[in-house]
Tab-separated table of C-alpha atoms and ligand atoms in Angstrom:
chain	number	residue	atom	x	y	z
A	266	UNK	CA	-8.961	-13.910	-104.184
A	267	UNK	CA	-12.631	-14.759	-102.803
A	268	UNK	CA	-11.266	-16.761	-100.266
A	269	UNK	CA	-8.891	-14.225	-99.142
A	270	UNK	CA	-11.537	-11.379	-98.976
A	271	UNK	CA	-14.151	-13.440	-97.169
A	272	UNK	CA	-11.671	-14.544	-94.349
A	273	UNK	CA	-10.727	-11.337	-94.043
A	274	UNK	CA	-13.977	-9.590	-93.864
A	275	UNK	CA	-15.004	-12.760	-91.630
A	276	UNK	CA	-12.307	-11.674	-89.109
A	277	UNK	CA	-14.068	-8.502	-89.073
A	278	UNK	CA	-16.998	-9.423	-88.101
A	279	UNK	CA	-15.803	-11.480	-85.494
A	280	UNK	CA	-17.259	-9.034	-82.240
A	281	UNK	CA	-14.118	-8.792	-79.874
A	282	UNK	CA	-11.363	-9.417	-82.259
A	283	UNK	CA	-8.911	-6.755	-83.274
A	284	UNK	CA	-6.212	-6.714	-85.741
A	285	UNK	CA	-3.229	-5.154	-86.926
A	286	UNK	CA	0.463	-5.214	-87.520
A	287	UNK	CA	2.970	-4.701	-84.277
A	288	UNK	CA	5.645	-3.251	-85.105
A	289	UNK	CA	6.752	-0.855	-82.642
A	290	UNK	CA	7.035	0.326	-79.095
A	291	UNK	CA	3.889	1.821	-79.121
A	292	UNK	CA	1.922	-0.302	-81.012
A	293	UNK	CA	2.957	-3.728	-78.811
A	294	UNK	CA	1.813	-0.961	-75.749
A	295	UNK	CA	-1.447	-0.485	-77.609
A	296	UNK	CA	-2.720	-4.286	-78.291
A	297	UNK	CA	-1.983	-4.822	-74.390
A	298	UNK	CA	-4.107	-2.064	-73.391
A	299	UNK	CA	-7.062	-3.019	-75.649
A	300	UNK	CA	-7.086	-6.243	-73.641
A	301	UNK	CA	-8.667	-4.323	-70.747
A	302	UNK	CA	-12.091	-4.511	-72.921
A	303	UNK	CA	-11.383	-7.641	-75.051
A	304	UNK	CA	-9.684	-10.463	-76.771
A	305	UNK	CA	-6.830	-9.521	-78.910
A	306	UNK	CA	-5.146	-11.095	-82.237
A	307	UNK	CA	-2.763	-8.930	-83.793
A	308	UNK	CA	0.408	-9.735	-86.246
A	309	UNK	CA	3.954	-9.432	-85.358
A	310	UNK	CA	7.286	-10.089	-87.565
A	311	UNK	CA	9.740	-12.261	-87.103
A	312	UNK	CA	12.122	-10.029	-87.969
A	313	UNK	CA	10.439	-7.357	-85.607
A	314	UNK	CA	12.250	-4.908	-83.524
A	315	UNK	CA	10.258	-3.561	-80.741
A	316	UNK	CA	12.343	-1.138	-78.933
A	317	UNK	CA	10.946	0.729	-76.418
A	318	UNK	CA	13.187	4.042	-75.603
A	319	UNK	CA	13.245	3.577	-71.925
A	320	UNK	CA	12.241	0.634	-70.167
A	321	UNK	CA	8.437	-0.839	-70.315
A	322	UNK	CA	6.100	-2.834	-68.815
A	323	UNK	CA	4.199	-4.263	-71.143
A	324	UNK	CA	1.108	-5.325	-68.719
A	325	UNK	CA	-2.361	-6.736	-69.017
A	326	UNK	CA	-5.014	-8.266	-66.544
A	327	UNK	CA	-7.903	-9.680	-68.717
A	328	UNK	CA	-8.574	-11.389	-71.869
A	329	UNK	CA	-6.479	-12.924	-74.472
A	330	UNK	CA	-3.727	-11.579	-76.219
A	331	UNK	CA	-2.832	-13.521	-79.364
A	332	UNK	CA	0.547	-12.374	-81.039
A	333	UNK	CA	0.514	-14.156	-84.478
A	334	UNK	CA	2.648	-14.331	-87.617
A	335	UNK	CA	1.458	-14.203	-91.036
A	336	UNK	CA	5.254	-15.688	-92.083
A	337	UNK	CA	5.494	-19.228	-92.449
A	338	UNK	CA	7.256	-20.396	-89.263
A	339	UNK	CA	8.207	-23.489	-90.668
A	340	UNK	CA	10.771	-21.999	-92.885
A	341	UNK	CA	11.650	-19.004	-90.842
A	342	UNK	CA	14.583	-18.647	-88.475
A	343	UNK	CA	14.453	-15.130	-87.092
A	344	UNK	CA	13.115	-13.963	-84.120
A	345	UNK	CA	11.589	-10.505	-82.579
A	346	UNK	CA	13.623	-8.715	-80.664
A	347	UNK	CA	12.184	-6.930	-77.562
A	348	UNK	CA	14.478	-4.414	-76.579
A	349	UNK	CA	13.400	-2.621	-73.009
A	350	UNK	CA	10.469	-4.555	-72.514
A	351	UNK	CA	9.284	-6.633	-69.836
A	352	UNK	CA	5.379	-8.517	-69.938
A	353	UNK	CA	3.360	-8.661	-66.830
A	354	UNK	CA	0.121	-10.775	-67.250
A	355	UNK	CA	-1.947	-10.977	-64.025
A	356	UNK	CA	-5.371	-11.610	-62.590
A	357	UNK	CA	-6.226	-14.578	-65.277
A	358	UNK	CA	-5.394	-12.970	-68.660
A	359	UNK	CA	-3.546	-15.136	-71.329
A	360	UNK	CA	-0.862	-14.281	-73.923
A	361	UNK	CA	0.197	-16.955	-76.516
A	362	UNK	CA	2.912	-15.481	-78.988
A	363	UNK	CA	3.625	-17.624	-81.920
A	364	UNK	CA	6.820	-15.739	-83.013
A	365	UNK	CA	10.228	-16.557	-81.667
A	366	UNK	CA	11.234	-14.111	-79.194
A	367	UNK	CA	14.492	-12.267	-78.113
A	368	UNK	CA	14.227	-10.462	-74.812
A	369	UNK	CA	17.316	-8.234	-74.995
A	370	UNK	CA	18.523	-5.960	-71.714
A	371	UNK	CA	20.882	-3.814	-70.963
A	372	UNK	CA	23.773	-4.512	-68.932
A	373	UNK	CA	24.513	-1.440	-67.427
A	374	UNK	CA	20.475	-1.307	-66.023
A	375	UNK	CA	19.105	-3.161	-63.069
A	376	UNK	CA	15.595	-2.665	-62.637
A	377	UNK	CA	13.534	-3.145	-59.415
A	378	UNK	CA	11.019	-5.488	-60.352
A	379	UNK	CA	9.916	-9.401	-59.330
A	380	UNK	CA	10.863	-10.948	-62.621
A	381	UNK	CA	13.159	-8.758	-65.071
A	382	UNK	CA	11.715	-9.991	-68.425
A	383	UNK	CA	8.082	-11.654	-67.873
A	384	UNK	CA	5.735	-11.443	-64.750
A	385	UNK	CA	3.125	-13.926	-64.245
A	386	UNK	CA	0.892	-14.215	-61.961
A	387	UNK	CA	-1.694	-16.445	-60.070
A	388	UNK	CA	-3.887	-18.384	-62.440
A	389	UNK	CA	-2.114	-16.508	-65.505
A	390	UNK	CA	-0.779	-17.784	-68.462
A	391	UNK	CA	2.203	-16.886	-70.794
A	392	UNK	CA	2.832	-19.527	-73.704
A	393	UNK	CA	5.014	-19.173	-76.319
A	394	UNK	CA	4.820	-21.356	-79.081
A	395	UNK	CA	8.393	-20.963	-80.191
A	396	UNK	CA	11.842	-20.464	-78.976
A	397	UNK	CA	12.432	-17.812	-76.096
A	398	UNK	CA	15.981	-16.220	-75.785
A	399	UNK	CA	16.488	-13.832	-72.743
A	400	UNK	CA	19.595	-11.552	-72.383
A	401	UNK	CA	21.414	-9.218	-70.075
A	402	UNK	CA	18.624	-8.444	-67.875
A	403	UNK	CA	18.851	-7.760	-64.269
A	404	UNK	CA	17.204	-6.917	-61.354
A	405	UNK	CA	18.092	-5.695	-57.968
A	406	UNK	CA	16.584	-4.898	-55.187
A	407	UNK	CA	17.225	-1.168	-53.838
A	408	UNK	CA	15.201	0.825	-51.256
A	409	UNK	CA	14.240	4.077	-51.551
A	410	UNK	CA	15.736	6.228	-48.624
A	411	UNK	CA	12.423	6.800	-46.885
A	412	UNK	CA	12.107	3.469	-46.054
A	413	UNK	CA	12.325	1.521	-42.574
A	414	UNK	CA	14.809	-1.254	-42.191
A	415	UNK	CA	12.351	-4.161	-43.606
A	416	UNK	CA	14.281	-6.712	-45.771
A	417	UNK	CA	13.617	-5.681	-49.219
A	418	UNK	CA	13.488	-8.721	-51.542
A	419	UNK	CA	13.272	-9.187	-55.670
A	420	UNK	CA	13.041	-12.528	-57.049
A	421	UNK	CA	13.448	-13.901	-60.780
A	422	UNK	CA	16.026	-12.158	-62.516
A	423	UNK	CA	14.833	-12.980	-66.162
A	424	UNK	CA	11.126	-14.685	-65.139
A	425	UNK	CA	8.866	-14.844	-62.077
A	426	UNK	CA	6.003	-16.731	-62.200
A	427	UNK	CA	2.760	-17.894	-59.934
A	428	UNK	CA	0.625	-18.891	-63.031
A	429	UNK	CA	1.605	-20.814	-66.167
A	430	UNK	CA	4.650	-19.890	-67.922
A	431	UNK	CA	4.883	-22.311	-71.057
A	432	UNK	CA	7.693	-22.227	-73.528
A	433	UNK	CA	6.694	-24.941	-76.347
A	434	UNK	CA	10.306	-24.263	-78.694
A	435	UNK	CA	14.021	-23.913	-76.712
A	436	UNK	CA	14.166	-21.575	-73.419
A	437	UNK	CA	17.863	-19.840	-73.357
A	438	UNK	CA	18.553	-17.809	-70.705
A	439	UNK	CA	22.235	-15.521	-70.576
A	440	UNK	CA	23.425	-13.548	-68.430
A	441	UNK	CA	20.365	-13.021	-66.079
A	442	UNK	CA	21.227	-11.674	-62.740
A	443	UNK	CA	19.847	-10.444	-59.004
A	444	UNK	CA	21.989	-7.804	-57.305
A	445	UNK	CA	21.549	-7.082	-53.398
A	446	UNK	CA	22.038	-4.104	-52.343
A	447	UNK	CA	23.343	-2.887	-48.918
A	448	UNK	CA	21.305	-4.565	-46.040
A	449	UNK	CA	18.917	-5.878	-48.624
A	450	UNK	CA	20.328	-9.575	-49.616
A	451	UNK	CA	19.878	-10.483	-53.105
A	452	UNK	CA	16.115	-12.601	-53.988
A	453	UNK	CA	16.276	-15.928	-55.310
A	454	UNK	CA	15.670	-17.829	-58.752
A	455	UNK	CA	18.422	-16.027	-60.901
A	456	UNK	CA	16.848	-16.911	-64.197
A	457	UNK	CA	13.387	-18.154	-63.001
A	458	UNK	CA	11.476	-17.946	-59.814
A	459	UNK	CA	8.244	-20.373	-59.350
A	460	UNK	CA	6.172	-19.447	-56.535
A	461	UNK	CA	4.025	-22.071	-54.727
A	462	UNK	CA	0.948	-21.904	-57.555
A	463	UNK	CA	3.282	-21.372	-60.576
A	464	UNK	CA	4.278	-23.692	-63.402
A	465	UNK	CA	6.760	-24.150	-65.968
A	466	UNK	CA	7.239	-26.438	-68.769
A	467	UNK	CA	10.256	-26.224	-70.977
A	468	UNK	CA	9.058	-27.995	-74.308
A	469	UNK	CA	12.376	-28.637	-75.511
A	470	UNK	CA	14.367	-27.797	-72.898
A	471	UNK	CA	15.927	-24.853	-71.230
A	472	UNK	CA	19.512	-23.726	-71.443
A	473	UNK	CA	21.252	-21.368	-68.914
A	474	UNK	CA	24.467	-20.027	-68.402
A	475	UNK	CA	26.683	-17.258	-66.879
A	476	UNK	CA	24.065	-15.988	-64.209
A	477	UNK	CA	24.282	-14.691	-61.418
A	478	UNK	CA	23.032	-13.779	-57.758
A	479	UNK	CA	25.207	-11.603	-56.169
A	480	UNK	CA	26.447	-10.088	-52.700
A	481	UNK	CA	25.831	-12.109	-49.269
A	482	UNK	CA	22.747	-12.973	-47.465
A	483	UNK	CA	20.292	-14.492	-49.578
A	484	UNK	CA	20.099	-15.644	-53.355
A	485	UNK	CA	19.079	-19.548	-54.001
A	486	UNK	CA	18.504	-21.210	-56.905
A	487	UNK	CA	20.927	-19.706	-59.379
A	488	UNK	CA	19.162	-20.398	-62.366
A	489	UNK	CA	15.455	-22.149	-61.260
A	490	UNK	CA	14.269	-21.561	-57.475
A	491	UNK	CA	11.366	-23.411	-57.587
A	492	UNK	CA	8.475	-23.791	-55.049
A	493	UNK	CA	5.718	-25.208	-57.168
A	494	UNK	CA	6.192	-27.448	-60.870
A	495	UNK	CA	9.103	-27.142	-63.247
A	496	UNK	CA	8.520	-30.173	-66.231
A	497	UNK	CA	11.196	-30.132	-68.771
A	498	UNK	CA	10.885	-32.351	-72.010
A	499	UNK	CA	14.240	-31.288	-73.744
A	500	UNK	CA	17.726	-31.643	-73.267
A	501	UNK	CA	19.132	-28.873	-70.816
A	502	UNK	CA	22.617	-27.323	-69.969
A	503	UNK	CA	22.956	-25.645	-66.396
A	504	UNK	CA	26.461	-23.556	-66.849
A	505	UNK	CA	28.564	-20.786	-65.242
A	506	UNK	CA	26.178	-20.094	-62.047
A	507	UNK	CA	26.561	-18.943	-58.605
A	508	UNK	CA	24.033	-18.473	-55.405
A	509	UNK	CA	24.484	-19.120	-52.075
A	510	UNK	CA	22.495	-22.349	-52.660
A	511	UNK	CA	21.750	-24.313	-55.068
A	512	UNK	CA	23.655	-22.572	-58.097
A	513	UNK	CA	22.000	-24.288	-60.714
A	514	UNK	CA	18.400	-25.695	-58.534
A	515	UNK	CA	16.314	-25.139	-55.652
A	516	UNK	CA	13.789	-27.433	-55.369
A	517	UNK	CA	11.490	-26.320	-52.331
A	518	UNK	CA	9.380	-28.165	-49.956
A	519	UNK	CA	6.254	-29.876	-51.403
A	520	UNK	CA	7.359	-28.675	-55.181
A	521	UNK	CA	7.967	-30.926	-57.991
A	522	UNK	CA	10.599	-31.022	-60.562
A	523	UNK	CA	10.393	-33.203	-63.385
A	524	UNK	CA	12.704	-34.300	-66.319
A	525	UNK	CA	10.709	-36.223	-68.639
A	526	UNK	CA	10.765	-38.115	-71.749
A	527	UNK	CA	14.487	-39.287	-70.971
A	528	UNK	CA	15.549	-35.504	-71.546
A	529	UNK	CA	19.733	-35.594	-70.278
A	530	UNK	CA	20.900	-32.439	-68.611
A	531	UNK	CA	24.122	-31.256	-68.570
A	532	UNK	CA	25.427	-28.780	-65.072
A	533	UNK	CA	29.032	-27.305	-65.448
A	534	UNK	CA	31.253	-24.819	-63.777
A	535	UNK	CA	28.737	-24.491	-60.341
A	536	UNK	CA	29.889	-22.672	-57.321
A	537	UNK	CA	27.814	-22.173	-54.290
A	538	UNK	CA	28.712	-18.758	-52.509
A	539	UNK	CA	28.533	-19.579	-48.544
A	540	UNK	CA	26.310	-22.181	-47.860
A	541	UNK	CA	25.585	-25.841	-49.539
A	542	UNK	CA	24.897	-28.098	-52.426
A	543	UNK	CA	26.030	-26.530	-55.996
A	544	UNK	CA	24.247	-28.047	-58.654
A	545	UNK	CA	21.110	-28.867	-56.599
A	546	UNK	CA	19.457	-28.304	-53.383
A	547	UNK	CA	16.286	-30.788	-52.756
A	548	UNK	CA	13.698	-30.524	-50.435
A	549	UNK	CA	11.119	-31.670	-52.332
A	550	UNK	CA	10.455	-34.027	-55.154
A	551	UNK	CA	13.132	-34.165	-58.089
A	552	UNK	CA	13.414	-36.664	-60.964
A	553	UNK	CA	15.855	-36.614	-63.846
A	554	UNK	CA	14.775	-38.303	-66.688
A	555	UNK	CA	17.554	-39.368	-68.874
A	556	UNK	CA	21.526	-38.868	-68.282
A	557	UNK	CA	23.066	-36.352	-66.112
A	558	UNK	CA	26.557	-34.759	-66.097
A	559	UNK	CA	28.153	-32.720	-63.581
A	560	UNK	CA	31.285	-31.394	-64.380
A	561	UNK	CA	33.211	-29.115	-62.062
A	562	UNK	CA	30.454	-28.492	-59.932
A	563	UNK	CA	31.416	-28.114	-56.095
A	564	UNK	CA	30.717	-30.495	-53.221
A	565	UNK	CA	28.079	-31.568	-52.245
A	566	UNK	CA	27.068	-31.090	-56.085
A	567	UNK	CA	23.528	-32.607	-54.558
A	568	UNK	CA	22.086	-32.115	-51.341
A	569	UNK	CA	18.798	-34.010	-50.639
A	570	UNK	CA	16.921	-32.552	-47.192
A	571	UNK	CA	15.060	-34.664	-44.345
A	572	UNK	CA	12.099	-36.144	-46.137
A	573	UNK	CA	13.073	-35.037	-49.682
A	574	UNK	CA	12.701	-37.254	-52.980
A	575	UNK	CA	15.669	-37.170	-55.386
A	576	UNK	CA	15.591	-39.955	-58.338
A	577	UNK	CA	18.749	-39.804	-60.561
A	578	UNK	CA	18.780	-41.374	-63.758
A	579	UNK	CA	20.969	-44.234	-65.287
A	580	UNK	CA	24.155	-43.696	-66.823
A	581	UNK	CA	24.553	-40.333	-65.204
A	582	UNK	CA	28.107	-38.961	-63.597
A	583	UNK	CA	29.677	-36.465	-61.147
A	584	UNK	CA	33.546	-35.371	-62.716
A	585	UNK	CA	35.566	-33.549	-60.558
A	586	UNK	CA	38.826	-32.134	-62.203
A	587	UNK	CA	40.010	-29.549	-60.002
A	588	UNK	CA	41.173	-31.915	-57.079
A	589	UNK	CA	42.648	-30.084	-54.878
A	590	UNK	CA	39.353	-28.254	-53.700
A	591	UNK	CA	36.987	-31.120	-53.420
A	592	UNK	CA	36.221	-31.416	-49.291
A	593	UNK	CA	33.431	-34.261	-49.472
A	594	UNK	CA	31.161	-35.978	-50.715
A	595	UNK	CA	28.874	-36.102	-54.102
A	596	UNK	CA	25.888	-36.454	-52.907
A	597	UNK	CA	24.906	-35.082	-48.902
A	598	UNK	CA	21.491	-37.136	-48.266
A	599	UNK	CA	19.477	-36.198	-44.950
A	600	UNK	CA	18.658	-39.701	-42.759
A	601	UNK	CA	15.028	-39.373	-44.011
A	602	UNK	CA	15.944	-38.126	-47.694
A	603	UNK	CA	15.280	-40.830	-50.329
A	604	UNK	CA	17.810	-41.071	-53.033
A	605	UNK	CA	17.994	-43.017	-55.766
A	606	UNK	CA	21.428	-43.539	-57.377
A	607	UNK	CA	21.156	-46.539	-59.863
A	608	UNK	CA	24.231	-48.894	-60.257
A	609	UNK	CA	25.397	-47.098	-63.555
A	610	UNK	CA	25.940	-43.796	-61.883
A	611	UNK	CA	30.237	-43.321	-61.933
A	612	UNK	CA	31.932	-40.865	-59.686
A	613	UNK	CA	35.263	-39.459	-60.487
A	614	UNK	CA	37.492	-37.281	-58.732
A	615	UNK	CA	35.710	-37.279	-55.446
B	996	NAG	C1	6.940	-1.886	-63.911
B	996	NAG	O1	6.073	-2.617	-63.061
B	996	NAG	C2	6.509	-2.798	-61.714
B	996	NAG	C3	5.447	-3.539	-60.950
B	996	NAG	O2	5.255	-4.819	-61.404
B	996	NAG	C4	6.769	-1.474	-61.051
B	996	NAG	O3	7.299	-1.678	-59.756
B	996	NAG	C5	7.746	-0.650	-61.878
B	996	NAG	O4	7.910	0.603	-61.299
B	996	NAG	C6	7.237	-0.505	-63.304
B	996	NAG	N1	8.235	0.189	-64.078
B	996	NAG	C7	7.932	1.147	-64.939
B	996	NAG	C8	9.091	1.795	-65.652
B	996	NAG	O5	6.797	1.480	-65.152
């Protein structure tokens, strides 16, 4: 009982430090806002729903924002839903959520916006310490009429990112998705987009399936377009995807994308719309870590550009079981590309 009332009247004194219970709409809208003048620790459920009536940004540009949970994580399995929201963090400010989170869109709304679900940017951080599960959002990229004809691009369906995005438990992403409108082709990075000074690590890997870039024109990197560093520690499945390049990767010049800790990955069901490569499109550096498996991905599955690094791991294999469709080879490596396939790697059906 002492100890309880001294921390708490401790945290009180603490100059800077607010807290409270989120538990709606408003109130998640109300901790980012104090941020403009200071630090932030508030409380959030689990089993929170946050549901904003219309769509939100959620948006802060200084200071910490610290989302805790007063459950005990440990035994806990639920997560809080965010329903209509979307987090920007710019211009240095931090949020760390400890709470598993469940970004949930709406199917029938696209919204005009560089990353659909979380915007970070340049030297900007957005960690959370558990799982992250993003749903059915979208983004597309329509002009208004007043406009002139200048190309009129949105990137990141579910994330965009040119700071730190960090995701320490399981990264799922369904059903993300970039529509193009008229003479504006689609963006790129259908679940995540990594410009040149972002970063990502996946903790424990990232899953994503059944998204989308859609109409002709533009659109690469199906579910990670990535220009800067991707790091992924965990297991990962690539599935159901489509771009014009690169369906399930883009891996841009001077960027670096790293499996680690011998963490397989698993790319299924691939198609790339008009143009080349379906599970991944290198022009940088790319290592897998431990075994890869492409099923039904189209050919080239890989395509590894003029001066590009592309290390693939042992015990890894291309299947190809629709035969009647497959028009070349695995792997299409540029004369100064560096590939490494090691002995182990099998190759069936092409
Ligand atoms: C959300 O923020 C973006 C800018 O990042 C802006 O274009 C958009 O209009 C905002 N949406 C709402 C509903 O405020």
């Amino acid at each position: 009982m002492y100890t309880k009332l001294f921390s708490s009247l401790a945290l009180l004194v603490i100059p800077g430090v607010a807290r409270g219970l989120i538990e709606t709409c408003e109130d998640l809208q109300a901790a980012f806002e104090l941020t403009q003048t200071q630090d932030v620790v508030d409380e959030i459920s689990t089993f929170g729903d946050i549901e904003c009536p219309m769509f939100t940004n959620m948006t802060m540009t200084s200071n910490t924002l610290t989302l805790n949970s007063a459950e005990d994580l440990s035994i806990t399995s639920g997560s809080t839903s965010l329903i209509n929201v979307r987090l920007e963090v710019t211009n240095g400010a931090k949020l760390v959520w400890e709470t598993s989170v469940f970004f949930l869109g709406d199917e029938e709304v696209e919204n005009n916006v560089n990353g659909g679900g979380v915007f970070v940017g340049e030297g900007s951080t957005v960690r959370f310490l558990n799982d992250v599960q993003i749903r059915d959002v979208r983004i597309t990229n329509e002009r208004d009429g007043d406009s002139d004809n200048a190309v009129f691009v949105r990137d990141g369906g579910c994330v965009w990112t040119a700071g730190f995005f960090r995701v320490d438990g399981e990264a799922t992403f369904t059903s993300c998705a970039i529509i193009g409108t008229g003479e504006s082709p689609p963006g790129s990075g259908g679940a995540v987009f990594v410009d040149a000074t972002g970063s990502v690590l996946f903790n424990q890997g990232v899953a994503i399936s059944d998204t989308f870039i859609t109409n002709d024109g533009g659109g690469d990197g199906g579910g990670i377009f990535n220009l800067g560093k991707v790091n992924i520690k965990g297991d990962s499945r690539f599935e159901e995807l489509s771009a014009r390049s690169g369906a399930a990767i883009f891996n841009g010049e001077d960027a670096s994308f790293n499996f680690r800790n011998g963490a397989s990955a698993f790319f299924r069901d691939l198609s790339n719309r008009d143009s080349e490569g379906s599970a991944l499109v290198n022009l940088g550096f790319f290592k897998f870590s431990g075994p890869v498996l492409f099923v039904d991905a189209e050919a080239p599955v890989i395509v590894a550009t003029e001066g590009s690094t592309t290390i693939i791991s042992r015990d890894s294999a291309f299947w190809m079981f629709e035969n009647d469709d497959v028009t070349g080879e695995a792997i299409s490596v540029a004369d100064s590309a560096e590939v490494s396939i090691p002995g182990s790697v099998s190759f069936v059906g092409f």
